C-alpha cells in the first residue's frame, strides 16, 4: 500500500557487518555447512532450474488476470490459480471470504511437519483496477518483462509456490510446518482493519518465523528487517467565540486556532529530529465553524477576521520504528495537548493503522541466515534496507507476534505502482532457489537459528 513508490529510489543500506558479528551462528563446526550447499540443497536448486519456463508461464498467466483490489472477481481468480498450485503440493487450502471487511478475501494454505512454523506472506491484489490502461504481461527483452503487479507482488507469489515445489521435488517439504497467507487487499486494506488483518495476525501468533515476499528496494542484495509504522492522528481544538478585539482577555482566551498552533509547534519542538520518527500535519481547518470528513480527507471552514476562532481540526500521520518509540511519541503528544491556552480545549485521537516492525535481534539473526544462503548459492551478500526508505506493508501486522521476520524476498525489478512496473527475470530462478534453501534451513532440525 504505502510501500516503495519507485523501486530505484532506495539504494541506501544499513551496514550489516556489526549485525553479523553480533548474531552469526557459532563458527568452526557448522561453518562449512552454512557457507556451502548440502546434497539436499543442491537438489532443491536443481529442481528450481528444471522449472524455469513453467514458473515464468505461471507469472505471465496471473499477471494477465486483472486483480485491482476492488475487482473482487479478479482477485478471487488469482487466488484460485495459486490455490490450485498449493493444493497440488499437498497443502490444506481455504479461501477466507472478505465480505465482512468489503474486500475479495484471502487465500490461506497450511502444512504440518516437525519444524518451527514458517509463515510465508504474499498478496493477490494490485493497484491497477480494470479501468487502468496497464493490464497485460509484456516481454521486453531476454531478461525483462513489464506488467501490472509483476513484482508487486505476483512475482513474489510465484516464488513462494515454486520454492515450495522445489522443496517437494527434493523430498524436503514433508518435514516442514508452513502457513501461506496471500491477502486480497494489501494495496487498499479493507475496513475494519482488525477484521481485514485477523487471518494474518492469527497465523502470526502460531508462527516462529515470517517471510514476506514483497519486492523491496529493487536490489536483490537487500532485505527488509524493519519497517516504520504508518498511523494517523486527529487534533480538535475549541475556543470561546467573541469579538476579535477582545482576544486574550481573561474570560475570552486565545481561541481555537492559537491553541492548535501552540500544539503543532509543541509537537515539533518536543519530537522533531528523532531518528525514524516523523509526524506530519497534512490538513487543517479552523474558524467559527468547521466541517471535516475523514473519509474524504477534506471539508470546509467558515470564519470572520473579526471573530475569535471557535473550532479547528488538524489531521496528520505518525511513523515510528518500534512500538516503544511510537508509544513515547504518543505520550509526548498527549502531554503537549494537555497544556491548554486560556479558555480553550483540545482533544487528540490516534488511529494506529500499520504497526511498526522493529529491527529486533531475531530479525537480524534471520537476515544473517538469509545472507549465508545467498552467499552459498553464489548470489552474493544480503544487507538490510534503511527503514526510513521502507514504507509500511502487510508483514508489519505479523511482526508484533513473530520472533523472526524479514521481508522483500520477492521478485526484483523497478517502478512498481506505475505503468512501467518491470521485473528482472534473471532473478526469478535465483530468488526462488534462495527462498527454498532458506525455508529448508529454517525448518530443518539443524536450523542455524539459535533457539531461545
Ligand atoms: Zn505489494
CSV table of N, CA, C and O in Angstrom, one decimal, residues 13 24 29 52 85 111 134-135 151 180 192 315 352 384:
chain,number,residue,atom,x,y,z
A,13,UNK,N,21.9,1.5,2.3
A,13,UNK,CA,21.8,0.3,3.1
A,13,UNK,C,22.3,0.6,4.5
A,13,UNK,O,23.1,1.5,4.7
A,24,UNK,N,25.9,-13.9,14.3
A,24,UNK,CA,26.3,-15.1,13.4
A,24,UNK,C,26.2,-16.4,14.3
A,24,UNK,O,26.4,-16.4,15.5
A,29,UNK,N,32.6,-25.6,13.6
A,29,UNK,CA,31.9,-26.8,13.3
A,29,UNK,C,30.9,-26.7,12.2
A,29,UNK,O,30.9,-27.3,11.2
A,52,UNK,N,12.2,-23.4,-14.8
A,52,UNK,CA,12.3,-22.0,-15.2
A,52,UNK,C,11.1,-21.6,-16.1
A,52,UNK,O,10.5,-20.5,-15.9
A,85,UNK,N,-2.3,-24.5,-7.3
A,85,UNK,CA,-0.8,-24.9,-7.2
A,85,UNK,C,-0.5,-25.4,-5.8
A,85,UNK,O,0.2,-26.4,-5.6
A,111,UNK,N,0.5,-26.6,5.9
A,111,UNK,CA,1.0,-28.0,6.0
A,111,UNK,C,1.7,-28.1,7.4
A,111,UNK,O,2.3,-27.2,7.9
A,134,UNK,N,-3.1,-0.2,-18.0
A,134,UNK,CA,-2.0,-1.1,-17.8
A,134,UNK,C,-2.5,-2.5,-17.4
A,134,UNK,O,-2.9,-2.6,-16.2
A,135,UNK,N,-2.6,-3.4,-18.3
A,135,UNK,CA,-3.4,-4.7,-18.0
A,135,UNK,C,-2.6,-5.9,-18.3
A,135,UNK,O,-2.9,-7.0,-17.8
A,151,UNK,N,6.0,-7.4,-10.1
A,151,UNK,CA,6.9,-7.5,-9.0
A,151,UNK,C,6.1,-7.3,-7.7
A,151,UNK,O,6.6,-7.7,-6.6
A,180,UNK,N,0.9,-20.4,4.5
A,180,UNK,CA,0.9,-19.3,3.4
A,180,UNK,C,-0.3,-18.5,3.6
A,180,UNK,O,-1.4,-19.0,3.7
A,192,UNK,N,-13.5,-2.9,8.9
A,192,UNK,CA,-12.4,-2.5,9.8
A,192,UNK,C,-11.1,-3.3,9.6
A,192,UNK,O,-11.1,-4.4,9.3
A,315,UNK,N,-5.4,17.1,10.9
A,315,UNK,CA,-5.2,15.7,10.8
A,315,UNK,C,-3.8,15.4,10.2
A,315,UNK,O,-3.4,16.1,9.3
A,352,UNK,N,-4.2,3.8,14.7
A,352,UNK,CA,-2.9,3.2,14.6
A,352,UNK,C,-2.5,2.7,13.2
A,352,UNK,O,-1.3,2.7,12.8
A,384,UNK,N,20.6,-5.2,5.1
A,384,UNK,CA,19.3,-4.6,5.4
A,384,UNK,C,19.1,-3.2,4.8
A,384,UNK,O,20.0,-2.4,4.7
